[in-house]
Tab-separated table of C-alpha atoms in Angstrom:
chain	number	residue	atom	x	y	z
A	1	MET	CA	0.000	0.000	0.000
A	2	ALA	CA	2.822	2.375	0.817
A	3	GLU	CA	4.494	1.547	-2.499
A	4	ARG	CA	1.209	2.195	-4.347
A	5	GLY	CA	0.845	5.516	-2.484
A	6	LEU	CA	4.381	6.502	-3.355
A	7	ALA	CA	3.840	5.495	-6.963
A	8	ALA	CA	0.727	7.659	-7.068
A	9	LEU	CA	2.681	10.738	-5.966
A	10	PRO	CA	4.150	13.029	-8.648
A	11	LEU	CA	7.877	12.989	-9.331
A	12	PRO	CA	8.692	16.479	-7.839
A	13	GLN	CA	6.973	15.535	-4.579
A	14	LEU	CA	8.892	12.256	-4.459
A	15	ARG	CA	12.140	14.145	-4.995
A	16	ALA	CA	11.250	16.581	-2.206
A	17	GLN	CA	10.500	13.694	0.153
A	18	LEU	CA	13.782	12.044	-0.838
A	19	ARG	CA	15.717	15.272	-0.080
A	20	GLU	CA	13.976	15.585	3.294
A	21	ALA	CA	14.758	11.936	4.103
A	22	ARG	CA	18.422	12.400	3.155
A	23	HIS	CA	18.626	15.570	5.248
A	24	ALA	CA	17.073	13.801	8.266
A	25	ASN	CA	19.422	10.838	7.747
A	26	ALA	CA	22.445	13.197	7.663
A	27	LEU	CA	21.292	14.873	10.891
A	28	LEU	CA	20.845	11.485	12.583
A	29	ARG	CA	24.262	10.339	11.365
A	30	THR	CA	25.898	13.498	12.738
A	31	GLU	CA	24.098	13.060	16.056
A	32	ALA	CA	25.092	9.392	16.230
A	33	GLU	CA	28.730	10.235	15.498
A	34	MET	CA	28.730	12.809	18.298
A	35	PHE	CA	27.114	10.308	20.730
A	36	GLU	CA	29.551	7.606	19.711
A	37	LYS	CA	32.482	9.950	20.239
A	38	TRP	CA	31.382	10.803	23.776
A	39	TYR	CA	30.491	7.174	24.475
A	40	HIS	CA	34.055	6.180	23.558
A	41	LYS	CA	35.319	8.833	25.951
A	42	MET	CA	33.073	7.747	28.805
A	43	GLU	CA	33.417	3.935	28.527
A	44	PRO	CA	34.100	1.224	25.933
A	45	CYS	CA	31.696	1.172	23.048
A	46	GLY	CA	28.578	-0.924	23.671
A	47	PRO	CA	26.722	-3.020	21.123
A	48	SER	CA	23.738	-0.684	20.961
A	49	LEU	CA	25.772	2.321	19.794
A	50	ARG	CA	27.720	0.173	17.343
A	51	LEU	CA	24.455	-1.126	15.904
A	52	LEU	CA	23.140	2.432	15.641
A	53	SER	CA	26.123	3.608	13.613
A	54	GLU	CA	25.890	0.524	11.386
A	55	THR	CA	22.185	1.188	10.844
A	56	LEU	CA	22.747	4.798	9.810
A	57	ASP	CA	25.639	3.905	7.507
A	58	ALA	CA	23.992	0.844	5.961
A	59	PRO	CA	22.506	1.114	2.414
A	60	PRO	CA	18.715	1.175	2.043
A	61	GLU	CA	18.646	-2.147	0.131
A	62	LEU	CA	20.225	-3.958	3.070
A	63	THR	CA	17.734	-2.523	5.545
A	64	GLN	CA	14.815	-3.385	3.268
A	65	THR	CA	15.795	-7.004	2.446
A	66	ARG	CA	16.932	-8.164	5.867
A	67	GLY	CA	13.795	-7.907	7.926
A	68	ARG	CA	15.015	-9.842	10.927
A	69	TYR	CA	18.316	-7.934	11.063
A	70	LYS	CA	16.418	-4.693	10.680
A	71	SER	CA	14.145	-5.564	13.578
A	72	LYS	CA	17.173	-6.232	15.753
A	73	LEU	CA	18.691	-2.942	14.758
A	74	HIS	CA	15.448	-1.157	15.500
A	75	GLY	CA	15.400	-2.723	18.916
A	76	ALA	CA	18.961	-1.570	19.582
A	77	THR	CA	18.320	1.930	18.326
A	78	ASP	CA	15.120	2.167	20.329
A	79	TYR	CA	17.088	1.156	23.369
A	80	PHE	CA	19.783	3.774	22.694
A	81	VAL	CA	17.528	6.604	21.578
A	82	GLY	CA	16.040	6.546	25.041
A	83	LEU	CA	18.204	9.595	25.867
A	84	THR	CA	16.300	12.587	27.100
A	85	VAL	CA	16.410	15.984	25.496
A	86	GLU	CA	18.438	17.357	28.423
A	87	GLN	CA	21.069	14.638	27.991
A	88	LYS	CA	21.289	15.328	24.276
A	89	CYS	CA	21.645	19.048	24.956
A	90	GLU	CA	24.348	18.344	27.530
A	91	LEU	CA	26.252	16.188	25.049
A	92	ALA	CA	25.868	18.865	22.372
A	93	GLU	CA	27.131	21.534	24.776
A	94	ARG	CA	30.117	19.383	25.690
A	95	GLU	CA	30.877	18.785	22.033
A	96	LEU	CA	30.563	22.515	21.349
A	97	THR	CA	32.877	23.321	24.284
A	98	GLU	CA	35.420	20.796	23.073
A	99	MET	CA	35.248	22.185	19.534
A	100	LYS	CA	35.747	25.710	20.883
A	101	ASP	CA	38.747	24.545	22.944
A	102	GLU	CA	40.179	22.778	19.920
A	103	ILE	CA	39.662	25.879	17.776
A	104	GLN	CA	41.344	27.981	20.484
A	105	ARG	CA	44.287	25.561	20.611
A	106	MET	CA	44.562	25.602	16.832
A	107	LYS	CA	44.418	29.396	16.921
A	108	GLU	CA	47.158	29.551	19.540
A	109	ASP	CA	49.273	27.042	17.574
A	110	SER	CA	48.710	29.040	14.407
A	111	GLU	CA	49.688	32.258	16.166
A	112	GLN	CA	52.812	30.581	17.558
A	113	THR	CA	53.686	29.226	14.112
A	114	LEU	CA	53.053	32.650	12.613
A	115	GLN	CA	55.294	34.267	15.227
A	116	ASN	CA	58.012	31.687	14.480
A	117	PHE	CA	57.730	32.386	10.772
A	118	GLU	CA	57.829	36.134	11.418
A	119	ALA	CA	60.932	35.654	13.570
A	120	VAL	CA	62.548	33.545	10.826
A	121	ILE	CA	61.664	36.184	8.222
A	122	GLU	CA	63.018	38.935	10.457
A	123	GLU	CA	66.214	36.952	11.015
A	124	ALA	CA	66.503	36.359	7.272
A	125	ASP	CA	66.002	40.087	6.635
A	126	VAL	CA	68.736	40.941	9.147
A	127	TRP	CA	71.027	38.317	7.623
A	128	TRP	CA	70.313	39.583	4.124
A	129	THR	CA	70.987	43.167	5.246
A	130	ASP	CA	74.339	42.061	6.690
A	131	VAL	CA	75.156	40.180	3.486
A	132	LYS	CA	74.335	43.201	1.322
A	133	LYS	CA	76.388	45.408	3.617
A	134	ALA	CA	79.302	42.974	3.435
A	135	ILE	CA	79.017	42.809	-0.352
A	136	SER	CA	78.965	46.599	-0.642
A	137	ASP	CA	81.952	46.909	1.716
A	138	PHE	CA	83.860	44.258	-0.228
A	139	GLU	CA	83.134	45.945	-3.534
A	140	LYS	CA	84.036	49.332	-2.110
A	141	ASP	CA	87.280	48.307	-0.382
A	142	ILE	CA	88.577	45.407	-2.445
A	143	ILE	CA	87.038	45.407	-5.922
A	144	SER	CA	87.708	49.102	-6.447
A	145	THR	CA	91.358	48.606	-5.431
A	146	ILE	CA	91.811	45.512	-7.611
A	147	SER	CA	90.286	47.246	-10.624
A	148	SER	CA	92.818	50.108	-10.398
A	149	LYS	CA	96.010	49.768	-12.420
A	150	LYS	CA	98.549	50.561	-9.729
A	151	GLY	CA	97.025	48.773	-6.764
A	152	SER	CA	97.820	45.085	-7.210
A	153	ILE	CA	100.009	44.725	-4.074
A	154	VAL	CA	97.821	47.046	-2.028
A	155	ALA	CA	94.763	45.125	-3.174
A	156	SER	CA	96.191	41.776	-2.014
A	157	GLU	CA	97.119	43.255	1.358
A	158	LYS	CA	93.637	44.773	1.718
A	159	LEU	CA	92.081	41.441	0.758
A	160	LEU	CA	94.112	39.607	3.414
A	161	ARG	CA	93.260	42.166	6.074
A	162	TYR	CA	89.586	42.002	5.071
A	163	MET	CA	89.536	38.190	5.337
A	164	GLU	CA	91.302	38.274	8.724
A	165	GLU	CA	88.820	40.845	9.997
A	166	LYS	CA	85.866	38.764	8.822
A	167	ASN	CA	87.318	35.618	10.447
A	168	ARG	CA	87.822	37.485	13.689
A	169	GLN	CA	84.242	38.806	13.603
A	170	ARG	CA	82.955	35.289	12.880
A	171	ASP	CA	84.885	33.881	15.853
A	172	LEU	CA	83.504	36.598	18.108
A	173	LEU	CA	79.961	35.922	16.876
A	174	ARG	CA	80.401	32.161	17.400
A	175	GLU	CA	81.616	32.748	20.960
A	176	LYS	CA	78.751	35.117	21.631
A	177	LEU	CA	76.198	32.623	20.328
A	178	ARG	CA	77.788	29.798	22.363
A	179	LEU	CA	77.462	31.863	25.549
A	180	LYS	CA	73.903	32.780	24.683
A	181	ASN	CA	73.064	29.128	23.998
A	182	TYR	CA	74.578	28.111	27.346
A	183	LEU	CA	72.506	30.749	29.156
A	184	LEU	CA	69.359	29.663	27.350
A	185	LYS	CA	69.961	26.019	28.264
A	186	GLY	CA	70.316	26.998	31.921
A	187	TYR	CA	67.145	29.056	31.723
A	188	LYS	CA	65.372	26.125	30.057
A	189	LYS	CA	66.401	23.765	32.880
A	190	LYS	CA	65.182	26.305	35.419
A	191	LEU	CA	61.831	26.601	33.681
A	192	GLN	CA	61.494	22.817	33.479
A	193	GLN	CA	62.156	22.528	37.217
A	194	GLN	CA	59.570	25.233	37.915
A	195	LEU	CA	57.108	23.431	35.651
A	196	ARG	CA	57.622	20.117	37.490
A	197	GLN	CA	57.172	21.890	40.820
A	198	LYS	CA	53.973	23.520	39.574
A	199	GLU	CA	52.675	20.153	38.359
A	200	GLN	CA	53.382	18.615	41.761
A	201	MET	CA	51.690	21.537	43.505
A	202	GLY	CA	48.852	21.519	40.999
A	203	GLU	CA	47.528	18.173	42.253
A	204	THR	CA	47.144	19.581	45.748
A	205	LEU	CA	45.749	22.888	44.557
A	206	ARG	CA	43.250	21.379	42.109
A	207	GLU	CA	40.402	21.308	44.616
A	208	VAL	CA	41.121	24.874	45.695
A	209	ARG	CA	41.163	25.960	42.080
A	210	LEU	CA	37.908	24.096	41.486
A	211	GLN	CA	36.260	25.980	44.337
A	212	GLN	CA	37.699	29.241	43.051
A	213	LEU	CA	36.382	28.431	39.609
A	214	GLN	CA	32.951	27.667	41.048
A	215	VAL	CA	32.937	31.000	42.890
A	216	ARG	CA	34.056	32.759	39.736
A	217	ASN	CA	31.419	30.908	37.770
A	218	ALA	CA	28.747	32.120	40.206
A	219	GLN	CA	30.093	35.663	39.963
A	220	TYR	CA	30.155	35.484	36.189
A	221	GLN	CA	26.621	34.081	36.206
A	222	GLU	CA	25.475	37.046	38.278
A	223	LYS	CA	27.267	39.378	35.871
A	224	ILE	CA	25.617	37.588	32.951
A	225	ASP	CA	22.209	38.054	34.575
A	226	GLU	CA	22.966	41.740	35.114
A	227	LYS	CA	24.102	42.102	31.522
A	228	ASN	CA	20.938	40.325	30.358
A	229	GLN	CA	18.849	42.772	32.365
A	230	GLU	CA	20.828	45.652	30.889
A	231	LEU	CA	20.377	44.147	27.428
A	232	LEU	CA	16.626	43.868	28.013
A	233	GLN	CA	16.531	47.487	29.188
A	234	LEU	CA	18.557	48.525	26.177
A	235	LYS	CA	16.177	46.631	23.907
A	236	LEU	CA	13.222	48.457	25.483
A	237	THR	CA	15.063	51.754	25.125
A	238	SER	CA	15.911	50.848	21.548
A	239	GLY	CA	12.250	50.100	20.839
A	240	LYS	CA	11.213	53.470	22.276
A	241	THR	CA	14.006	55.143	20.338
A	242	VAL	CA	12.822	53.462	17.145
A	243	GLN	CA	9.279	54.685	17.816
A	244	VAL	CA	10.517	58.229	18.434
A	245	LEU	CA	12.697	57.975	15.344
A	246	ASN	CA	9.741	56.831	13.246
A	247	PHE	CA	7.661	59.714	14.655
A	248	TYR	CA	10.349	62.222	13.741
A	249	LYS	CA	10.752	60.559	10.359
A	250	ARG	CA	7.060	61.096	9.721
A	251	LYS	CA	7.376	64.699	10.890
A	252	LEU	CA	10.380	65.112	8.627
A	253	GLN	CA	8.410	63.658	5.721
A	254	ASP	CA	5.551	66.069	6.410
A	255	ALA	CA	8.034	68.926	6.733
A	256	LEU	CA	9.610	67.914	3.418
A	257	VAL	CA	6.171	67.868	1.765
A	258	THR	CA	5.389	71.260	3.290
A	259	SER	CA	8.803	72.546	2.220
A	260	THR	CA	8.189	71.300	-1.315
A	261	SER	CA	4.810	73.041	-1.467
A	262	LEU	CA	6.358	76.193	0.033
A	263	MET	CA	9.168	76.092	-2.500
A	264	LYS	CA	6.596	75.786	-5.269
A	265	GLY	CA	4.672	78.737	-3.770
A	266	ILE	CA	7.906	80.742	-3.478
A	267	CYS	CA	8.739	79.992	-7.111
A	268	GLN	CA	5.242	81.096	-8.150
A	269	ARG	CA	5.548	84.243	-6.011
A	270	LYS	CA	8.932	84.960	-7.529
A	271	GLU	CA	7.523	84.564	-11.015
A	272	LEU	CA	4.586	86.833	-10.087
A	273	LEU	CA	7.001	89.335	-8.513
A	274	GLY	CA	9.128	89.335	-11.653
A	275	LYS	CA	6.025	89.860	-13.763
A	276	ILE	CA	4.887	92.722	-11.480
A	277	GLU	CA	8.362	94.274	-11.596
A	278	ARG	CA	8.357	94.099	-15.378
A	279	GLU	CA	4.861	95.628	-15.534
A	280	ALA	CA	5.884	98.305	-12.978
A	281	ALA	CA	8.962	99.120	-15.053
A	282	LEU	CA	6.759	99.327	-18.179
A	283	VAL	CA	4.187	101.535	-16.393
A	284	GLU	CA	6.983	103.683	-14.952
A	285	GLU	CA	8.406	104.143	-18.416
A	286	GLN	CA	4.956	105.040	-19.763
A	287	GLN	CA	4.293	107.464	-16.889
A	288	ARG	CA	7.747	108.959	-17.323
A	289	ALA	CA	7.053	109.412	-21.029
A	290	GLU	CA	3.659	111.002	-20.285
A	291	ALA	CA	5.195	113.248	-17.587
A	292	GLU	CA	7.955	114.257	-19.964
A	293	SER	CA	5.339	115.024	-22.614
A	294	VAL	CA	3.256	117.117	-20.155
A	295	ASN	CA	6.384	118.832	-18.911
A	296	TRP	CA	7.401	119.604	-22.461
A	297	GLN	CA	3.947	121.052	-23.174
A	298	LEU	CA	4.043	123.114	-19.957
A	299	ARG	CA	7.504	124.349	-20.813
A	300	LYS	CA	6.279	125.256	-24.239
A	301	GLN	CA	3.246	127.116	-22.786
A	302	LEU	CA	5.526	128.842	-20.284
A	303	SER	CA	7.833	129.951	-23.048
A	304	ASP	CA	4.852	131.170	-25.106
A	305	TYR	CA	3.132	132.924	-22.122
A	306	SER	CA	3.025	136.764	-22.157
A	307	VAL	CA	1.997	138.990	-19.190
A	308	PRO	CA	-1.076	141.249	-19.890
A	309	PRO	CA	-0.813	145.059	-19.278
A	310	VAL	CA	-1.567	146.505	-15.797
A	311	LEU	CA	-4.524	148.636	-16.936
A	312	SER	CA	-6.398	145.622	-18.290
A	313	TYR	CA	-5.716	143.801	-15.033
A	314	VAL	CA	-7.183	146.710	-13.003
A	315	GLN	CA	-10.203	146.858	-15.267
A	316	LYS	CA	-10.739	143.109	-14.950
A	317	LYS	CA	-10.335	143.345	-11.164
A	318	MET	CA	-12.943	146.181	-10.992
A	319	ALA	CA	-15.299	144.163	-13.163
A	320	VAL	CA	-14.927	141.165	-10.846
A	321	THR	CA	-15.610	143.401	-7.815
A	322	ASP	CA	-18.775	144.825	-9.470
A	323	LEU	CA	-19.938	141.309	-10.301
A	324	GLU	CA	-19.388	140.176	-6.720
A	325	ASN	CA	-21.379	143.201	-5.396
A	326	SER	CA	-24.226	142.552	-7.802
A	327	LEU	CA	-24.156	138.877	-6.789
A	328	LYS	CA	-24.511	139.794	-3.125
A	329	ALA	CA	-27.404	142.196	-3.957
A	330	TRP	CA	-29.194	139.491	-5.898
A	331	GLU	CA	-28.643	137.027	-3.058
A	332	ARG	CA	-30.347	139.536	-0.661
A	333	LYS	CA	-33.214	139.947	-3.083
A	334	VAL	CA	-33.619	136.192	-3.350
A	335	ALA	CA	-33.664	135.896	0.439
A	336	VAL	CA	-36.361	138.564	0.735
A	337	ALA	CA	-38.381	136.889	-2.048
A	338	GLU	CA	-38.128	133.516	-0.262
A	339	MET	CA	-39.345	135.094	3.002
A	340	SER	CA	-42.292	136.701	1.253
A	341	LEU	CA	-42.992	133.386	-0.510
A	342	GLN	CA	-43.074	131.586	2.815
A	343	SER	CA	-45.486	134.202	4.265
A	344	TYR	CA	-47.719	133.838	1.196
A	345	ARG	CA	-47.701	130.044	1.578
A	346	ARG	CA	-48.658	130.294	5.239
A	347	ALA	CA	-51.518	132.685	4.360
A	348	TRP	CA	-52.658	130.384	1.586
A	349	ASN	CA	-52.556	127.382	3.883
A	350	GLN	CA	-54.671	129.253	6.447
A	351	VAL	CA	-57.164	130.164	3.730
A	352	LYS	CA	-57.341	126.555	2.620
A	353	MET	CA	-57.846	125.371	6.194
A	354	SER	CA	-60.596	127.869	6.816
A	355	GLY	CA	-62.281	126.955	3.538
A	356	ASN	CA	-62.234	123.272	4.506
A	357	GLN	CA	-63.781	124.090	7.863
A	358	HIS	CA	-66.690	126.015	6.269
């Protein structure tokens, strides 16, 4: 039935199930290898763990064809997989700690190797510098003398003195290195003795160190708890800060939109101002032209103006005075006529009233 169900599935789904099964098998194999490694460390390997590793490494055909052997393996694996989650986590933590220690040791070894290589390179650089200096001195003192025409005897003497000086320097260096090697050997013996003494004392001080480590572990655990509290507080502060930042981002976005609209308004106002300035300049030019035209006409009238004679002015003044007097007389006459008209109207109104009464 299972084979018919698998045959009924489409090929992509079968491939996905195969990938999932392979991934789960790889995880189980890795877990079994880690358990087997720690089992070898704790005690000799038992049959159940050996059967588990053989089951995970065995091909699928073997597990399908050998039903009885498969049932035995299942029984062994069921017996071994009885580990709790806490035990598995403890084993994983131990494996992780060991891997970290191994990585730290490899790092320290790599750093030591790197330091050795750097020391060798530095020594080679110093040696090469000395060699180049010796070559330059030899070429300067000996080769230049040999190449001259009149220095054959002097050159041989210089060469002999140069070789004697180099031999003497080599002997001094050899003696210096021998003394240094002797001192280093003595220092090495002293360090070895101190190391043996520390190893002997270490057995007695192991319990004290264990207690100290436990106290330190408790202190570090308290510090870790404090740091976790600080981290939680910082996370809360960070959340509030993010909220405030988002608020100010929104305000900034609104301010940018407002600024954009204001910039558009300013551009429009500037365009309108430029248009008004152009129109004002045009109107000013027109008004200036009109004022200049009126001024020119007034100047022309002023240039053409002639003062009348004094006698005509006196006559005109007397005529104006007579007209003003006659105007005042007529105004008095009009006032008297209005008063008489009002009296006539009152008399007429009385007559009309009396006529209505009769």
